[in-house]
Every structure is written in structure tokens, then in C-alpha cells.
PDB file of N, CA, C and O in Angstrom:
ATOM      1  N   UNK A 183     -44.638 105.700 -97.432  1.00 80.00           N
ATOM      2  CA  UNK A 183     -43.221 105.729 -97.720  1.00 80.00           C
ATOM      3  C   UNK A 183     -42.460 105.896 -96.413  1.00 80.00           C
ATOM      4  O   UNK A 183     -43.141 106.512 -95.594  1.00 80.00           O
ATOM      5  N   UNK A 184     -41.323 105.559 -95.984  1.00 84.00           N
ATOM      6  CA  UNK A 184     -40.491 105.480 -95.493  1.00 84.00           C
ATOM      7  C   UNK A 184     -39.113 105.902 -95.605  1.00 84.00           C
ATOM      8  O   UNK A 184     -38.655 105.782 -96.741  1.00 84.00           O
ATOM      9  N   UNK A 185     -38.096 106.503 -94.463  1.00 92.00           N
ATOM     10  CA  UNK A 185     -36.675 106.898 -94.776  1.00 92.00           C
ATOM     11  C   UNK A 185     -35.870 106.447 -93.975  1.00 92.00           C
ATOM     12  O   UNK A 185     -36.473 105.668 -94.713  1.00 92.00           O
ATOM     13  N   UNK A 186     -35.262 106.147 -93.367  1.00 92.00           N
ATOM     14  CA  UNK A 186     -34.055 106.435 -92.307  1.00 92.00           C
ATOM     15  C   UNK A 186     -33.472 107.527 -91.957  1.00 92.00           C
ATOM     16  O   UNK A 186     -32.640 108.226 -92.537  1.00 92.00           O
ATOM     17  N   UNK A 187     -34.055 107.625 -90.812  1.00 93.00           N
ATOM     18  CA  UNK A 187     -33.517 109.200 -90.021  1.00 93.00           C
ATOM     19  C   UNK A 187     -32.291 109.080 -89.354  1.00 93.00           C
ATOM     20  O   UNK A 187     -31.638 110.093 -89.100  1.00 93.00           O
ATOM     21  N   UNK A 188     -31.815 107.721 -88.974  1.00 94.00           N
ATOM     22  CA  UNK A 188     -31.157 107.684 -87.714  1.00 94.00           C
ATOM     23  C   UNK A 188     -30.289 106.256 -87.471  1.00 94.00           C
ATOM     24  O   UNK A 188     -30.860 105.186 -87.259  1.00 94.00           O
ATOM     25  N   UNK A 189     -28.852 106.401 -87.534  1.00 95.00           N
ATOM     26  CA  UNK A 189     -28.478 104.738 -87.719  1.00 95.00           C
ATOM     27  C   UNK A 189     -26.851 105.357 -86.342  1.00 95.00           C
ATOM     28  O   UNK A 189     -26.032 106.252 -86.548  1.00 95.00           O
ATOM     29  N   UNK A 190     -26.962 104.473 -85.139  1.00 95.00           N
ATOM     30  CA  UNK A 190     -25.817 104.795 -84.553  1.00 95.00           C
ATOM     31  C   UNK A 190     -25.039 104.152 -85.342  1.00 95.00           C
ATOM     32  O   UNK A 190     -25.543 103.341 -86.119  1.00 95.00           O
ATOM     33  N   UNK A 191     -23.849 104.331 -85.331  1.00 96.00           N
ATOM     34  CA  UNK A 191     -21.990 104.067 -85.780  1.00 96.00           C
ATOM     35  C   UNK A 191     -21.477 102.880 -85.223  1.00 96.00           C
ATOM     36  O   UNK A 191     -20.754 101.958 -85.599  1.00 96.00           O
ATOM     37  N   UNK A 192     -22.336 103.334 -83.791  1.00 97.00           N
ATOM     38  CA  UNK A 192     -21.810 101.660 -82.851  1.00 97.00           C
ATOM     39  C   UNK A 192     -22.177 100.114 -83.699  1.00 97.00           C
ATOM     40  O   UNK A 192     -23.023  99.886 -84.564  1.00 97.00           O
ATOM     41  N   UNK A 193     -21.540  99.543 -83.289  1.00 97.00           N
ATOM     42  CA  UNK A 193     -21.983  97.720 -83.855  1.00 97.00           C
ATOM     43  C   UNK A 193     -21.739  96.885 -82.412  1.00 97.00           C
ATOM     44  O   UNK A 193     -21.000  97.123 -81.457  1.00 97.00           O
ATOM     45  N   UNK A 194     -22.884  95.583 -82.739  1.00 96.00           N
ATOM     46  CA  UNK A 194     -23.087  94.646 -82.086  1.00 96.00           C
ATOM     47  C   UNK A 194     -22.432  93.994 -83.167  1.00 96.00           C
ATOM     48  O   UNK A 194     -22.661  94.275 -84.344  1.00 96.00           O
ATOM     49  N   UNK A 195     -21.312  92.799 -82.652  1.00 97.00           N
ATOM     50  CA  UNK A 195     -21.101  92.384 -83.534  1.00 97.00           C
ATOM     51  C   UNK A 195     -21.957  91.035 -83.194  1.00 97.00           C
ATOM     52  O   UNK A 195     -22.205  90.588 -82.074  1.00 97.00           O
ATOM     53  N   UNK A 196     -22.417  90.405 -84.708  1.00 96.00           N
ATOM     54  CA  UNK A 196     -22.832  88.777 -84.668  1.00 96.00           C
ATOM     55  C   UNK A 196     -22.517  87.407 -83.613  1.00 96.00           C
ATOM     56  O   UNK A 196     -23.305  86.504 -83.335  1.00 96.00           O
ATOM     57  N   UNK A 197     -21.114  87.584 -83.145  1.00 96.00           N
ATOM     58  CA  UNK A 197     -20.766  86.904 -82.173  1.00 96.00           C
ATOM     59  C   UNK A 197     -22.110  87.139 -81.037  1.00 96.00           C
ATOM     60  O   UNK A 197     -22.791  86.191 -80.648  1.00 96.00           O
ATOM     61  N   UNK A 198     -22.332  88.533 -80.611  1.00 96.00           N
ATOM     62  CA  UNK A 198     -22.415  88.795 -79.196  1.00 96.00           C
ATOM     63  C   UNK A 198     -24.057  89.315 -79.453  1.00 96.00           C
ATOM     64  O   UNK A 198     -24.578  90.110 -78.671  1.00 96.00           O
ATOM     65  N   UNK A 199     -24.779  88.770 -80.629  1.00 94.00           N
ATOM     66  CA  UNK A 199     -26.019  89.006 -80.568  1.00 94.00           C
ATOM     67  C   UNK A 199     -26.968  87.534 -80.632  1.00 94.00           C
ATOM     68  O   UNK A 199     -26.448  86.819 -81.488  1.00 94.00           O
ATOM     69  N   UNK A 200     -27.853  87.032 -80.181  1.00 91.00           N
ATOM     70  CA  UNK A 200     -28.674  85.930 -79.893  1.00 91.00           C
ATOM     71  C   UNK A 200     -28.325  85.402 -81.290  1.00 91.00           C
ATOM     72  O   UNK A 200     -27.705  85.970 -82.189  1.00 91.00           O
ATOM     73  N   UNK A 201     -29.019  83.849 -81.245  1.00 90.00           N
ATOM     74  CA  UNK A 201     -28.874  83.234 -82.780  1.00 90.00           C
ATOM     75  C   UNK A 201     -30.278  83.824 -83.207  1.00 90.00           C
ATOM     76  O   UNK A 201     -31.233  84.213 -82.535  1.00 90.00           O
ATOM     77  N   UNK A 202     -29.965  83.717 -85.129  1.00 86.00           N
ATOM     78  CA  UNK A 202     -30.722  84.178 -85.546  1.00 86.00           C
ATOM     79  C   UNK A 202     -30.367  84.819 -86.376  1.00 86.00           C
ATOM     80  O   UNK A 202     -30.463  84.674 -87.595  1.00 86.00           O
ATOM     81  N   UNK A 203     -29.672  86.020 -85.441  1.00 90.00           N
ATOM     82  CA  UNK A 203     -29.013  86.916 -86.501  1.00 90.00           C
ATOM     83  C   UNK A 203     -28.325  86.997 -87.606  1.00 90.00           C
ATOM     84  O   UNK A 203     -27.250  87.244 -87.059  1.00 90.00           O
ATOM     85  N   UNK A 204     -27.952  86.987 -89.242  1.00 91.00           N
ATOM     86  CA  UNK A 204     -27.244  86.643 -89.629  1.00 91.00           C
ATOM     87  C   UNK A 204     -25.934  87.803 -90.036  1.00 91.00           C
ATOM     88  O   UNK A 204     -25.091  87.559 -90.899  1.00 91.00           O
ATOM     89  N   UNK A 205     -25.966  88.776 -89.417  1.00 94.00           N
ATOM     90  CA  UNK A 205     -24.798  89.604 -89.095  1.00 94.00           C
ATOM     91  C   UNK A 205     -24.310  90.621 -88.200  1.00 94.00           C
ATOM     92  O   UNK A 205     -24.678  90.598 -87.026  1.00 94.00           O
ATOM     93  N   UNK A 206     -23.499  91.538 -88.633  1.00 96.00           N
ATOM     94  CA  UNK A 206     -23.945  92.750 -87.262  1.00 96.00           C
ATOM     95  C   UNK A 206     -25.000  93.340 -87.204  1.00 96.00           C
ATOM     96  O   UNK A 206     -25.946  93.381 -87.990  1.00 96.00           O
ATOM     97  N   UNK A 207     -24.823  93.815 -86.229  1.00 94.00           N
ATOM     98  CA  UNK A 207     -26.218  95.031 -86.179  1.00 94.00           C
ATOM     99  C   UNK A 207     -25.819  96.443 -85.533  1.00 94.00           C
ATOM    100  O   UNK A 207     -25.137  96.628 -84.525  1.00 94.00           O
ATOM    101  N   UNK A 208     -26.488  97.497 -86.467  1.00 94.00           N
ATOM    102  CA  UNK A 208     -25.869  98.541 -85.610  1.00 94.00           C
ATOM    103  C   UNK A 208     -26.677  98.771 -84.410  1.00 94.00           C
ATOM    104  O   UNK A 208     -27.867  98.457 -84.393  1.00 94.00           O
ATOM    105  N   UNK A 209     -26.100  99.294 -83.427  1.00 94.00           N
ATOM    106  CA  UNK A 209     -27.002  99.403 -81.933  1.00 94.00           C
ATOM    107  C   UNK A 209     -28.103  99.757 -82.161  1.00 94.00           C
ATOM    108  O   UNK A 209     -28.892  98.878 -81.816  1.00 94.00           O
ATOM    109  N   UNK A 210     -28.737 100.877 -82.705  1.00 93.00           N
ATOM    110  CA  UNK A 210     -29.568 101.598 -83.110  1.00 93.00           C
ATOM    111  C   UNK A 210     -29.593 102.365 -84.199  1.00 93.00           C
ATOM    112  O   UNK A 210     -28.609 102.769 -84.818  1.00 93.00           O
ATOM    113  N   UNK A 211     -31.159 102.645 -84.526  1.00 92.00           N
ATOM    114  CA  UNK A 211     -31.653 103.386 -85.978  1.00 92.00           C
ATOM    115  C   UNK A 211     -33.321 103.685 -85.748  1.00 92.00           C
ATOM    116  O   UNK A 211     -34.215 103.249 -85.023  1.00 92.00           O
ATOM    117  N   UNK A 212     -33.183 104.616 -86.733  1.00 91.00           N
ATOM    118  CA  UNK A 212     -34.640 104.754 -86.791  1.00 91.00           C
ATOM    119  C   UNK A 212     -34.976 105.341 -88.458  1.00 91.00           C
ATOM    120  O   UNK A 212     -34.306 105.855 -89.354  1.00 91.00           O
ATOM    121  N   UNK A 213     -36.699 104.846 -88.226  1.00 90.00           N
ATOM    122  CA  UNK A 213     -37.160 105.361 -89.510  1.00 90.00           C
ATOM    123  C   UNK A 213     -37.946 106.291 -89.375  1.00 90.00           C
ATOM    124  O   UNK A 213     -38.349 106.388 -88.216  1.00 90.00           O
ATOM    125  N   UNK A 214     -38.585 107.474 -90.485  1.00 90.00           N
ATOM    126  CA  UNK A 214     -39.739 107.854 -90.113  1.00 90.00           C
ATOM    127  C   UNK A 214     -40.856 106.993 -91.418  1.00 90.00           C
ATOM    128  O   UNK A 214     -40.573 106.621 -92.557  1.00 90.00           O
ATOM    129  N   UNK A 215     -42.121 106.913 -90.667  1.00 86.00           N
ATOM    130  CA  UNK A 215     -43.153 106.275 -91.690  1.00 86.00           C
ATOM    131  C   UNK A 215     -44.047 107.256 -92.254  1.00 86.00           C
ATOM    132  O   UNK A 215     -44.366 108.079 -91.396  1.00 86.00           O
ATOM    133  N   UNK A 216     -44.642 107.502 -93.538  1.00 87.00           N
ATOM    134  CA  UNK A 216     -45.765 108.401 -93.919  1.00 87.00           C
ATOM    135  C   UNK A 216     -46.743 107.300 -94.452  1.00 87.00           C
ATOM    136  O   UNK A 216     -46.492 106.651 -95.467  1.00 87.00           O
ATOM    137  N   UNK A 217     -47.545 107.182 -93.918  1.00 85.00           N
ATOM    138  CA  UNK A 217     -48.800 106.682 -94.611  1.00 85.00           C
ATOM    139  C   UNK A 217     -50.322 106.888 -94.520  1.00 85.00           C
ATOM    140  O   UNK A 217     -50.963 106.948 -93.471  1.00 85.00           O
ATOM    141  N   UNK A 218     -50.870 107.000 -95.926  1.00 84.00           N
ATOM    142  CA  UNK A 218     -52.409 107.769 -96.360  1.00 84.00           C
ATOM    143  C   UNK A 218     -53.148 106.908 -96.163  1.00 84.00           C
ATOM    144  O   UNK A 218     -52.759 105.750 -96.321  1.00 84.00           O
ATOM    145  N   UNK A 219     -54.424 107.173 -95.762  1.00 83.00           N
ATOM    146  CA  UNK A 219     -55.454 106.740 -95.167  1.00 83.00           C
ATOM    147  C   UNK A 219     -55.662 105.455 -95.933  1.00 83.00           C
ATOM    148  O   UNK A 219     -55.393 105.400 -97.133  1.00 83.00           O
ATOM    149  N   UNK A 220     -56.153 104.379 -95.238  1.00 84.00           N
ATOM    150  CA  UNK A 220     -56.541 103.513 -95.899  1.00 84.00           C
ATOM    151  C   UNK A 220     -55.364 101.797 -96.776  1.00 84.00           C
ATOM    152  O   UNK A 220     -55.575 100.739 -97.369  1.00 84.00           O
ATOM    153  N   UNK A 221     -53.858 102.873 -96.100  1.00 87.00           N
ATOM    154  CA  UNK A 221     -52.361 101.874 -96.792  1.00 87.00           C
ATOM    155  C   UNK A 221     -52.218 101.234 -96.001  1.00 87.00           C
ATOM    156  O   UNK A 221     -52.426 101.567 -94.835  1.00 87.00           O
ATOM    157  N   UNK A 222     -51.788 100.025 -96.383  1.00 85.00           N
ATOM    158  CA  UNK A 222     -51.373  98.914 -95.983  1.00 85.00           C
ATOM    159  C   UNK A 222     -49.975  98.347 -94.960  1.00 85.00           C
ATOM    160  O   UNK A 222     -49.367  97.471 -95.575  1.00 85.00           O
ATOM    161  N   UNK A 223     -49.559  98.543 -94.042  1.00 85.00           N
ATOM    162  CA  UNK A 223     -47.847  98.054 -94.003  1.00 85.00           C
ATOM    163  C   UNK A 223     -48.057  96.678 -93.808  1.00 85.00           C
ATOM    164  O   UNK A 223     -48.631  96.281 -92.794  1.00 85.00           O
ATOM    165  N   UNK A 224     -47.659  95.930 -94.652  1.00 86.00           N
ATOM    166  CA  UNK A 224     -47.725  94.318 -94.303  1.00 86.00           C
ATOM    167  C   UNK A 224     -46.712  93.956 -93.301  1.00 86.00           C
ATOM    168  O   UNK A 224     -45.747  94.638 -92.955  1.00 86.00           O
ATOM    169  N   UNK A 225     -47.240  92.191 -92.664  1.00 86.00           N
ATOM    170  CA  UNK A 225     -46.697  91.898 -91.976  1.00 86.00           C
ATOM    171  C   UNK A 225     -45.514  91.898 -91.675  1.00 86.00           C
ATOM    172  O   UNK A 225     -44.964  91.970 -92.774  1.00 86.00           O
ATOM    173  N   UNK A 226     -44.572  91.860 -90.759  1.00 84.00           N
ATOM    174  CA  UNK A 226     -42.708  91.542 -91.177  1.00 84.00           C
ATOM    175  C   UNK A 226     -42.589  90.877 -89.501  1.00 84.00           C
ATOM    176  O   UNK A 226     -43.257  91.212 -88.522  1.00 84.00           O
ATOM    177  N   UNK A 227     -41.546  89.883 -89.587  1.00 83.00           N
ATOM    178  CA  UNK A 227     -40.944  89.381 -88.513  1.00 83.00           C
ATOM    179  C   UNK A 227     -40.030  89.845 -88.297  1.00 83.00           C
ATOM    180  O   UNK A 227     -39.252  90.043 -89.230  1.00 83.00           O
ATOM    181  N   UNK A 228     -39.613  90.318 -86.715  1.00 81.00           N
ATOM    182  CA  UNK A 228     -38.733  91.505 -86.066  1.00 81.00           C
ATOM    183  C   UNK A 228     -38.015  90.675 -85.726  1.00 81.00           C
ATOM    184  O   UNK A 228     -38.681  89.715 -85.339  1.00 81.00           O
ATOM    185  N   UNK A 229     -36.834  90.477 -85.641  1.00 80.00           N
ATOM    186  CA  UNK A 229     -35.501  90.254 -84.118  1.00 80.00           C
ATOM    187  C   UNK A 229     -35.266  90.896 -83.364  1.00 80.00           C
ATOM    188  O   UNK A 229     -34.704  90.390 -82.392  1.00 80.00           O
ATOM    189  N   UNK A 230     -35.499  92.142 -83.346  1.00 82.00           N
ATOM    190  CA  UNK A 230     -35.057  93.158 -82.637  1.00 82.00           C
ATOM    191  C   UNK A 230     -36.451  94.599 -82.615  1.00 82.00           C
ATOM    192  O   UNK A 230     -37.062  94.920 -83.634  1.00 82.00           O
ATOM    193  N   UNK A 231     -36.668  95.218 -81.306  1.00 82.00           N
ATOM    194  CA  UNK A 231     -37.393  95.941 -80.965  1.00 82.00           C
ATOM    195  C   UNK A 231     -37.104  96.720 -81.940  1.00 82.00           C
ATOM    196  O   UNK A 231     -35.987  96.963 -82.396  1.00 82.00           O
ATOM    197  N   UNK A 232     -38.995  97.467 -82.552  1.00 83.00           N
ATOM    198  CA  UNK A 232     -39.313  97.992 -83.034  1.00 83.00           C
ATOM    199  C   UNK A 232     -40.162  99.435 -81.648  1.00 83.00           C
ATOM    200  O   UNK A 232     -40.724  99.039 -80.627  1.00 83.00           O
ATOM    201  N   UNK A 233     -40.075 100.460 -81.876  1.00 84.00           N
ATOM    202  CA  UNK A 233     -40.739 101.613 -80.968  1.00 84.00           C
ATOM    203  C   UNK A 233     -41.455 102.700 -82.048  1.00 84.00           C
ATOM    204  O   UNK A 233     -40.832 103.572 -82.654  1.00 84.00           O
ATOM    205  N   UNK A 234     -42.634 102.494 -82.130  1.00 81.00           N
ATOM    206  CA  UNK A 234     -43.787 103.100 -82.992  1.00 81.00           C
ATOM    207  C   UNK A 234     -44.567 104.708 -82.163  1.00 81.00           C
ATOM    208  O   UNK A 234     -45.249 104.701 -81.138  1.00 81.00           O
ATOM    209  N   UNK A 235     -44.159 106.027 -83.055  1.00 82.00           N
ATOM    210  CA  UNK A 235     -44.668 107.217 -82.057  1.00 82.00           C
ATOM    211  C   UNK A 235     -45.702 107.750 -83.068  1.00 82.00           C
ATOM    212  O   UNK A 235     -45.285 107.998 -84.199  1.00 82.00           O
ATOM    213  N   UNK A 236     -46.565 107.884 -82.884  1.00 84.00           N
ATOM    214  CA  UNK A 236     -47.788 108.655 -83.400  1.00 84.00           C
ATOM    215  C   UNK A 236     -47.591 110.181 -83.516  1.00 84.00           C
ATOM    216  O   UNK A 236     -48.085 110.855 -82.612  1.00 84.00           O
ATOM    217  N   UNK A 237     -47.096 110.659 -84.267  1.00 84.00           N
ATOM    218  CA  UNK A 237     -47.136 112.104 -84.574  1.00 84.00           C
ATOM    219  C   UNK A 237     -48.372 113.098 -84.700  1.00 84.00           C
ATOM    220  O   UNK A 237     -48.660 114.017 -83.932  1.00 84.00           O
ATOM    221  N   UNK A 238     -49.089 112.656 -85.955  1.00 84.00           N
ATOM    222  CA  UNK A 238     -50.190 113.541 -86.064  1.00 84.00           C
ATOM    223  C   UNK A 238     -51.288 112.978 -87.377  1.00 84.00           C
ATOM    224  O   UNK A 238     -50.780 111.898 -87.681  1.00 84.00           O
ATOM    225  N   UNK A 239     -52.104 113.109 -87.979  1.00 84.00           N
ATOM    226  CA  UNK A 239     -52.606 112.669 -88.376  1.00 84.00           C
ATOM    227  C   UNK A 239     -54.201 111.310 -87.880  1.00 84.00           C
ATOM    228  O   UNK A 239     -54.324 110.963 -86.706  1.00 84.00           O
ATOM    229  N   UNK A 240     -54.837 110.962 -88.595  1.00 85.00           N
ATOM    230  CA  UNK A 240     -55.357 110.008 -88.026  1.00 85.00           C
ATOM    231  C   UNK A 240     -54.859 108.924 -87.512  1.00 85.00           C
ATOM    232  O   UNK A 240     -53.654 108.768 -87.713  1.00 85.00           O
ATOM    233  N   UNK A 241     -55.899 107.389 -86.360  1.00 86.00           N
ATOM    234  CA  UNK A 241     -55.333 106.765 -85.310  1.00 86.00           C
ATOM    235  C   UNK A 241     -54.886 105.442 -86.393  1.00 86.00           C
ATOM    236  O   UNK A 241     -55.645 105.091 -87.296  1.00 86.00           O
ATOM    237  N   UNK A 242     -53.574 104.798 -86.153  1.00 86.00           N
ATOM    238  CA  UNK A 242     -53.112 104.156 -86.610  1.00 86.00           C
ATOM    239  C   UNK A 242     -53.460 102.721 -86.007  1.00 86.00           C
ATOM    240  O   UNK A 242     -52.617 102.582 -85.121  1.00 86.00           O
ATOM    241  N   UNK A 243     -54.063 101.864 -86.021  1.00 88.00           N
ATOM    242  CA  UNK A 243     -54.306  99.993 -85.778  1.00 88.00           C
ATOM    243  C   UNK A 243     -52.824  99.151 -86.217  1.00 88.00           C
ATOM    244  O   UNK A 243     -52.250  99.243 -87.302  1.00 88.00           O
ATOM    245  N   UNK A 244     -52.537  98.579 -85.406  1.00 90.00           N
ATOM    246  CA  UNK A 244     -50.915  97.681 -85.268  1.00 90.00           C
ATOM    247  C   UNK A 244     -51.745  96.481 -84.914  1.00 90.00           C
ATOM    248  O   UNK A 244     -52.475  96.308 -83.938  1.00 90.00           O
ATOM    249  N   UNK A 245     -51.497  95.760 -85.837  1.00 91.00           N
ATOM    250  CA  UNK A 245     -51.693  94.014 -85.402  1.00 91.00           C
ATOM    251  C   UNK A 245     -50.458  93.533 -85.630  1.00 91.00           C
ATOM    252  O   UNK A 245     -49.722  93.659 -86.609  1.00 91.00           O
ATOM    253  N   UNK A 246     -50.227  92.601 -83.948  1.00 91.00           N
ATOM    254  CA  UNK A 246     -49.044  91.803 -84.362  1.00 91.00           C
ATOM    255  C   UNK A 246     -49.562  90.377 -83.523  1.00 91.00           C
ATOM    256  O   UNK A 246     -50.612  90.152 -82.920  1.00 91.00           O
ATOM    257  N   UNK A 247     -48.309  89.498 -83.771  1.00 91.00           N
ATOM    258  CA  UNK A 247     -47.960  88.216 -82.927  1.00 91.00           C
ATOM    259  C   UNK A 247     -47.438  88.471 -82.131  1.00 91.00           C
ATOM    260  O   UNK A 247     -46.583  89.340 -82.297  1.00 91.00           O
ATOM    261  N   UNK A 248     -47.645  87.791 -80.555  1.00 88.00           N
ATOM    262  CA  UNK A 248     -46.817  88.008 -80.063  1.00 88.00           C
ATOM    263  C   UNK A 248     -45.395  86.268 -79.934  1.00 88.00           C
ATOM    264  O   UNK A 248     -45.465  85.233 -80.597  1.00 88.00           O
ATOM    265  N   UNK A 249     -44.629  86.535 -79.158  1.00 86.00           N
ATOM    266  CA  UNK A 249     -43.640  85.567 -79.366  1.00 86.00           C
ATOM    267  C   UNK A 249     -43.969  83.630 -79.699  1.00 86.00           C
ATOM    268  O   UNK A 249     -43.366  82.745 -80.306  1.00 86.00           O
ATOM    269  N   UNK A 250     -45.759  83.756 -78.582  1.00 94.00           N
ATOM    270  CA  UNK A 250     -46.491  82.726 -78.848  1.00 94.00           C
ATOM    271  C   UNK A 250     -47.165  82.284 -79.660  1.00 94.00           C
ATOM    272  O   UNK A 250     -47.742  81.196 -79.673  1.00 94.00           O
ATOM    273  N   UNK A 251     -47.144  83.310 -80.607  1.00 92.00           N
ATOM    274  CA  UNK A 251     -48.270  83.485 -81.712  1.00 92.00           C
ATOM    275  C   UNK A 251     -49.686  84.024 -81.513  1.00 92.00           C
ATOM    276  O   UNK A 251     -50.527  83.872 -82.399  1.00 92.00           O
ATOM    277  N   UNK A 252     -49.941  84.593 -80.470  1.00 96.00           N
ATOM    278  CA  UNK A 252     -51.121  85.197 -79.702  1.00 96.00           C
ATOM    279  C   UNK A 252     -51.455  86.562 -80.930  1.00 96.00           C
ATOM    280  O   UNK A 252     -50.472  86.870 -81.603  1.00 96.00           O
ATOM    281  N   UNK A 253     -52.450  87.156 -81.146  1.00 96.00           N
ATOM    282  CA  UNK A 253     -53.045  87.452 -81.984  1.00 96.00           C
ATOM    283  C   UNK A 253     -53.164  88.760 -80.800  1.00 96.00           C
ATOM    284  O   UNK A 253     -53.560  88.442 -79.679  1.00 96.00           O
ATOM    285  N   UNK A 254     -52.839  90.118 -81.053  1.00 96.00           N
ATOM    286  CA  UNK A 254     -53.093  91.442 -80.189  1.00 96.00           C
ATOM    287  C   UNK A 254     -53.373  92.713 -81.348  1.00 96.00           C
ATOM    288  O   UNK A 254     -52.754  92.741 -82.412  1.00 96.00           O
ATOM    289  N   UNK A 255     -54.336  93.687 -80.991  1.00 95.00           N
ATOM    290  CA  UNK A 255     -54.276  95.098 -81.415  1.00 95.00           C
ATOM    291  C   UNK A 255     -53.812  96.126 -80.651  1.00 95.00           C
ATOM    292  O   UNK A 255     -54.107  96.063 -79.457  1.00 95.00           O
ATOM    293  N   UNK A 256     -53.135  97.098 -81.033  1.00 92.00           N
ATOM    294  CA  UNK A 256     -52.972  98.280 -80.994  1.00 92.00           C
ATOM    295  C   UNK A 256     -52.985  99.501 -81.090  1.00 92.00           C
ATOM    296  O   UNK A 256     -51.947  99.955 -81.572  1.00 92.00           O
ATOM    297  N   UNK A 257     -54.211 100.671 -80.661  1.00 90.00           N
ATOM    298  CA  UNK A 257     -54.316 101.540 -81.253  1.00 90.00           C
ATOM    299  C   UNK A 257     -53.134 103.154 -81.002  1.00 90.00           C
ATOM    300  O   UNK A 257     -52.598 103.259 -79.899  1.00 90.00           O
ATOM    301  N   UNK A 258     -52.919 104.002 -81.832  1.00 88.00           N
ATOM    302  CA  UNK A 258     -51.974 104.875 -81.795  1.00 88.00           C
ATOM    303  C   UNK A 258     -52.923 105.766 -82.338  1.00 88.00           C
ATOM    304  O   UNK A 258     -53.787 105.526 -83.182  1.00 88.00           O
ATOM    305  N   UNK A 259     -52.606 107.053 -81.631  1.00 86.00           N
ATOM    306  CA  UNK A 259     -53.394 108.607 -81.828  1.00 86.00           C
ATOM    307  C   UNK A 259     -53.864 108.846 -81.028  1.00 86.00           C
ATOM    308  O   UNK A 259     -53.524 108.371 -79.945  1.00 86.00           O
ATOM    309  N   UNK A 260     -55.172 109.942 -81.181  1.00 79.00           N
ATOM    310  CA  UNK A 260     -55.253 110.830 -80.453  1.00 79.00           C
ATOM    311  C   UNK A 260     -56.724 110.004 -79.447  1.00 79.00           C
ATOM    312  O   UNK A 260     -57.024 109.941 -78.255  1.00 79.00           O
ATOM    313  N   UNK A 261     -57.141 109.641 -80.370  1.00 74.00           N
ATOM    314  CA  UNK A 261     -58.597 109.107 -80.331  1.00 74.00           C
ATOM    315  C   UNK A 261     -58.577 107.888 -78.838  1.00 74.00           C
ATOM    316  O   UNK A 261     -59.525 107.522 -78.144  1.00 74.00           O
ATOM    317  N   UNK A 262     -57.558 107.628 -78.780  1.00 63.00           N
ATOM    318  CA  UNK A 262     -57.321 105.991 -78.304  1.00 63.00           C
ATOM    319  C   UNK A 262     -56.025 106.181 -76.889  1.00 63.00           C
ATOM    320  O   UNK A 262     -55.608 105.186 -76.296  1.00 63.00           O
TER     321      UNK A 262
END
């Protein structure tokens, strides 16, 4: 599960953000994530930087694309 901890006030407006976008965006936000051993977060396509912090618990594996479609892992925790 997931929440939103954190959304700045500021806006980018659509004009002044790359194409793609299809509206404003606020400058910044954040979520926090909880997830039990063994769950899933499926894939999602980003526009905009995502920043992933490992708190506590066991090591978390991140597979993504990168812009080329290049195929990378990531490990997060303690272990790694």
C-alpha cells in the first residue's frame, strides 16, 4: 500500500514542461510505499524522476528500462 506524504503548492505549468505531459505538474511530491514479502509493484512508465529510499525491512529488487529500452537491476537494503 501506498500514501502521499508530500505534494509542493508550487506548479510547473504544461506550457513550460517537455511534451508529453498532459498537464501541470506540481514541482514536487512524495509517497511512502509498504510492501510484504513476496508483492508485486508492476511496471509503470515515468515522465518525471522517481527517488526510491530503503528504510528498513528486507532488500528490495527494482527492474526498470532504461530510456533505450536496456533491461537493468537494482538492489535496495542492507544486504546490497
Amino acid at each position: 500500500c501506498f500514501t502521499e506524504t508530500f505534494r509542493t503548492p508550487e506548479i510547473i505549468l504544461q506550457a513550460d514542461l517537455p511534451p508529453g505531459y498532459s498537464g501541470d505538474r506540481n514541482v514536487s511530491a512524495g509517497i511512502s510505499l509498504l510492501m510484504a514479502p513476496g508483492e508485486f509493484w508492476p511496471f509503470h512508465k515515468l515522465k518525471s524522476t522517481e527517488v526510491f529510499r530503503h528504510l528498513e525491512g528486507n532488500d528490495l529488487l527494482i527492474h526498470y528500462l532504461d530510456a533505450s529500452g536496456k533491461y537493468h537491476q537494482v538492489y535496495l537494503g542492507e544486504e546490497h
